[in-house]
PDB file of C-alpha atoms in Angstrom:
ATOM      1  CA  UNK R   1     109.981  84.008  -5.072  1.00 80.00           C
ATOM      2  CA  UNK R   2     109.358  83.216  -8.557  1.00 81.00           C
ATOM      3  CA  UNK R   3     111.638  86.394  -9.798  1.00 83.00           C
ATOM      4  CA  UNK R   4     114.291  85.478  -7.307  1.00 87.00           C
ATOM      5  CA  UNK R   5     114.347  81.870  -8.708  1.00 88.00           C
ATOM      6  CA  UNK R   6     114.788  83.160 -12.391  1.00 87.00           C
ATOM      7  CA  UNK R   7     117.464  85.689 -11.608  1.00 88.00           C
ATOM      8  CA  UNK R   8     119.425  83.243  -9.514  1.00 91.00           C
ATOM      9  CA  UNK R   9     119.039  80.567 -12.213  1.00 91.00           C
ATOM     10  CA  UNK R  10     120.349  83.142 -14.839  1.00 89.00           C
ATOM     11  CA  UNK R  11     123.151  84.297 -12.632  1.00 90.00           C
ATOM     12  CA  UNK R  12     124.279  80.720 -11.798  1.00 93.00           C
ATOM     13  CA  UNK R  13     124.080  79.675 -15.335  1.00 90.00           C
ATOM     14  CA  UNK R  14     126.132  82.971 -16.449  1.00 87.00           C
ATOM     15  CA  UNK R  15     128.826  82.102 -14.080  1.00 90.00           C
ATOM     16  CA  UNK R  16     128.840  78.390 -14.728  1.00 92.00           C
ATOM     17  CA  UNK R  17     129.140  78.846 -18.598  1.00 88.00           C
ATOM     18  CA  UNK R  18     131.573  81.945 -18.246  1.00 86.00           C
ATOM     19  CA  UNK R  19     133.934  79.622 -16.293  1.00 90.00           C
ATOM     20  CA  UNK R  20     133.658  76.693 -18.345  1.00 90.00           C
ATOM     21  CA  UNK R  21     134.116  78.529 -21.777  1.00 87.00           C
ATOM     22  CA  UNK R  22     136.743  81.088 -20.594  1.00 86.00           C
ATOM     23  CA  UNK R  23     139.645  79.114 -22.129  1.00 88.00           C
ATOM     24  CA  UNK R  24     137.669  77.824 -25.220  1.00 89.00           C
ATOM     25  CA  UNK R  25     137.897  79.397 -28.688  1.00 88.00           C
ATOM     26  CA  UNK R  26     135.536  82.011 -29.800  1.00 83.00           C
ATOM     27  CA  UNK R  27     133.175  79.644 -31.695  1.00 82.00           C
ATOM     28  CA  UNK R  28     132.509  77.693 -28.524  1.00 83.00           C
ATOM     29  CA  UNK R  29     131.784  80.829 -26.504  1.00 83.00           C
ATOM     30  CA  UNK R  30     129.422  82.146 -29.397  1.00 87.00           C
ATOM     31  CA  UNK R  31     127.188  79.008 -28.887  1.00 90.00           C
ATOM     32  CA  UNK R  32     125.674  80.580 -25.590  1.00 88.00           C
ATOM     33  CA  UNK R  33     124.879  83.623 -27.676  1.00 89.00           C
ATOM     34  CA  UNK R  34     123.384  81.611 -30.302  1.00 92.00           C
ATOM     35  CA  UNK R  35     121.246  79.634 -27.926  1.00 91.00           C
ATOM     36  CA  UNK R  36     120.092  82.812 -26.174  1.00 90.00           C
ATOM     37  CA  UNK R  37     119.206  84.712 -29.204  1.00 91.00           C
ATOM     38  CA  UNK R  38     117.280  81.683 -30.851  1.00 93.00           C
ATOM     39  CA  UNK R  39     115.433  81.067 -27.583  1.00 92.00           C
ATOM     40  CA  UNK R  40     114.546  84.707 -26.470  1.00 90.00           C
ATOM     41  CA  UNK R  41     113.166  85.201 -30.145  1.00 91.00           C
ATOM     42  CA  UNK R  42     111.176  82.029 -30.184  1.00 92.00           C
ATOM     43  CA  UNK R  43     109.562  82.617 -26.896  1.00 91.00           C
ATOM     44  CA  UNK R  44     108.728  86.226 -27.944  1.00 88.00           C
ATOM     45  CA  UNK R  45     107.235  85.063 -31.244  1.00 88.00           C
ATOM     46  CA  UNK R  46     105.426  82.143 -29.605  1.00 90.00           C
ATOM     47  CA  UNK R  47     103.819  84.744 -27.030  1.00 86.00           C
ATOM     48  CA  UNK R  48     102.694  86.988 -29.665  1.00 83.00           C
ATOM     49  CA  UNK R  49     101.239  84.230 -31.670  1.00 84.00           C
ATOM     50  CA  UNK R  50      99.370  82.506 -28.882  1.00 84.00           C
ATOM     51  CA  UNK R  51      98.090  85.844 -27.568  1.00 80.00           C
ATOM     52  CA  UNK R  52      96.738  86.611 -31.092  1.00 80.00           C
ATOM     53  CA  UNK R  53      94.842  83.382 -31.346  1.00 80.00           C
ATOM     54  CA  UNK R  54      93.481  83.895 -27.859  1.00 77.00           C
ATOM     55  CA  UNK R  55      91.733  86.901 -28.952  1.00 74.00           C
ATOM     56  CA  UNK R  56      89.004  87.053 -31.434  1.00 75.00           C
ATOM     57  CA  UNK R  57      90.049  90.394 -32.849  1.00 75.00           C
ATOM     58  CA  UNK R  58      92.106  90.032 -36.242  1.00 72.00           C
ATOM     59  CA  UNK R  59      94.317  93.126 -35.327  1.00 76.00           C
ATOM     60  CA  UNK R  60      95.051  91.952 -31.779  1.00 73.00           C
ATOM     61  CA  UNK R  61      98.780  91.425 -32.781  1.00 73.00           C
ATOM     62  CA  UNK R  62      99.186  95.179 -32.911  1.00 76.00           C
ATOM     63  CA  UNK R  63      98.661  95.278 -28.997  1.00 75.00           C
ATOM     64  CA  UNK R  64     101.160  92.371 -28.503  1.00 74.00           C
ATOM     65  CA  UNK R  65     104.113  93.773 -30.403  1.00 77.00           C
ATOM     66  CA  UNK R  66     107.328  93.979 -28.230  1.00 78.00           C
ATOM     67  CA  UNK R  67     107.840  97.602 -28.314  1.00 76.00           C
ATOM     68  CA  UNK R  68     109.287  98.132 -24.938  1.00 79.00           C
ATOM     69  CA  UNK R  69     112.774  99.456 -24.010  1.00 77.00           C
ATOM     70  CA  UNK R  70     113.925  95.844 -23.003  1.00 79.00           C
ATOM     71  CA  UNK R  71     112.784  94.511 -26.180  1.00 83.00           C
ATOM     72  CA  UNK R  72     115.983  95.812 -27.805  1.00 86.00           C
ATOM     73  CA  UNK R  73     117.572  92.645 -26.489  1.00 88.00           C
ATOM     74  CA  UNK R  74     115.370  90.798 -29.274  1.00 88.00           C
ATOM     75  CA  UNK R  75     117.407  92.497 -31.794  1.00 89.00           C
ATOM     76  CA  UNK R  76     120.801  92.914 -29.974  1.00 89.00           C
ATOM     77  CA  UNK R  77     121.124  89.263 -29.088  1.00 90.00           C
ATOM     78  CA  UNK R  78     120.837  88.088 -32.509  1.00 91.00           C
ATOM     79  CA  UNK R  79     123.195  90.755 -33.659  1.00 91.00           C
ATOM     80  CA  UNK R  80     125.887  89.707 -31.055  1.00 90.00           C
ATOM     81  CA  UNK R  81     125.487  85.973 -31.911  1.00 90.00           C
ATOM     82  CA  UNK R  82     125.252  86.042 -35.733  1.00 92.00           C
ATOM     83  CA  UNK R  83     127.293  89.022 -36.845  1.00 91.00           C
ATOM     84  CA  UNK R  84     131.005  89.708 -37.074  1.00 90.00           C
ATOM     85  CA  UNK R  85     133.625  92.871 -36.804  1.00 90.00           C
ATOM     86  CA  UNK R  86     132.551  96.133 -35.186  1.00 93.00           C
ATOM     87  CA  UNK R  87     128.699  95.387 -35.205  1.00 92.00           C
ATOM     88  CA  UNK R  88     129.375  92.333 -33.118  1.00 90.00           C
ATOM     89  CA  UNK R  89     131.575  94.226 -30.744  1.00 90.00           C
ATOM     90  CA  UNK R  90     128.937  97.033 -30.358  1.00 92.00           C
ATOM     91  CA  UNK R  91     126.223  94.490 -29.820  1.00 90.00           C
ATOM     92  CA  UNK R  92     128.269  92.428 -27.389  1.00 88.00           C
ATOM     93  CA  UNK R  93     128.775  95.622 -25.417  1.00 90.00           C
ATOM     94  CA  UNK R  94     125.077  96.654 -25.628  1.00 89.00           C
ATOM     95  CA  UNK R  95     123.958  93.213 -24.476  1.00 88.00           C
ATOM     96  CA  UNK R  96     126.229  92.869 -21.516  1.00 86.00           C
ATOM     97  CA  UNK R  97     125.475  96.356 -20.288  1.00 87.00           C
ATOM     98  CA  UNK R  98     121.864  96.395 -20.660  1.00 88.00           C
ATOM     99  CA  UNK R  99     121.116  92.854 -20.565  1.00 86.00           C
ATOM    100  CA  UNK R 100     121.688  92.671 -16.803  1.00 86.00           C
ATOM    101  CA  UNK R 101     119.958  96.011 -16.384  1.00 87.00           C
ATOM    102  CA  UNK R 102     117.036  94.857 -18.412  1.00 84.00           C
ATOM    103  CA  UNK R 103     117.015  91.471 -16.362  1.00 86.00           C
ATOM    104  CA  UNK R 104     116.940  93.241 -13.103  1.00 86.00           C
ATOM    105  CA  UNK R 105     114.399  95.944 -14.001  1.00 83.00           C
ATOM    106  CA  UNK R 106     112.319  93.674 -16.252  1.00 80.00           C
ATOM    107  CA  UNK R 107     111.937  90.980 -13.413  1.00 81.00           C
ATOM    108  CA  UNK R 108     112.001  92.931 -10.217  1.00 81.00           C
ATOM    109  CA  UNK R 109     110.929  96.173 -11.473  1.00 79.00           C
ATOM    110  CA  UNK R 110     107.818  94.728 -13.180  1.00 73.00           C
ATOM    111  CA  UNK R 111     105.860  94.410  -9.982  1.00 68.00           C
ATOM    112  CA  UNK R 112     102.752  95.851 -11.616  1.00 68.00           C
ATOM    113  CA  UNK R 113     102.576  92.840 -13.889  1.00 69.00           C
ATOM    114  CA  UNK R 114     102.045  90.580 -10.801  1.00 69.00           C
ATOM    115  CA  UNK R 115      99.152  92.378  -9.602  1.00 71.00           C
ATOM    116  CA  UNK R 116      97.363  92.329 -13.051  1.00 71.00           C
ATOM    117  CA  UNK R 117      97.978  88.633 -13.685  1.00 72.00           C
ATOM    118  CA  UNK R 118      98.577  85.644 -11.400  1.00 75.00           C
ATOM    119  CA  UNK R 119     102.253  85.169 -10.768  1.00 72.00           C
ATOM    120  CA  UNK R 120     102.584  81.827 -12.658  1.00 80.00           C
ATOM    121  CA  UNK R 121     100.369  82.853 -15.504  1.00 79.00           C
ATOM    122  CA  UNK R 122     101.546  82.386 -19.116  1.00 81.00           C
ATOM    123  CA  UNK R 123     102.433  86.286 -19.617  1.00 77.00           C
ATOM    124  CA  UNK R 124     104.386  86.660 -16.516  1.00 79.00           C
ATOM    125  CA  UNK R 125     106.320  83.421 -16.994  1.00 83.00           C
ATOM    126  CA  UNK R 126     107.403  84.112 -20.483  1.00 84.00           C
ATOM    127  CA  UNK R 127     108.017  87.803 -19.498  1.00 82.00           C
ATOM    128  CA  UNK R 128     110.335  86.687 -16.784  1.00 83.00           C
ATOM    129  CA  UNK R 129     112.227  83.978 -18.789  1.00 86.00           C
ATOM    130  CA  UNK R 130     112.605  86.410 -21.666  1.00 86.00           C
ATOM    131  CA  UNK R 131     114.106  89.028 -19.213  1.00 85.00           C
ATOM    132  CA  UNK R 132     116.402  86.444 -17.484  1.00 87.00           C
ATOM    133  CA  UNK R 133     117.632  85.303 -20.829  1.00 87.00           C
ATOM    134  CA  UNK R 134     118.469  88.922 -21.534  1.00 85.00           C
ATOM    135  CA  UNK R 135     120.652  88.951 -18.426  1.00 82.00           C
TER     136      UNK R 135
END
């Protein structure tokens, strides 16, 4: 239920913002990417810092680094938002293709997470929200 709410909210927001911004200039359309890039990186950094403070091990940050395949969106979204030219075009293509794929696989496909933690725990909520932002 929680995952379906996240994916539905992401899809409805994408359709709404796409229809609203389709006739606007590129700078207005780019604001959506800027907001997504800032929010996804901020959430992930907040999660890493909080999980490091939660542990008593000084090197715990090594175990919380975003080194999954879907974590490429943490770099691709800011590139799509803040770059220009061929880099922007390539990162926009990457975000549009793998963002939706990462959203579906990272939310519905992460069923093993929901058995390890409570569904509405901090780890699962941040993971679900960052995957929904990718979509």
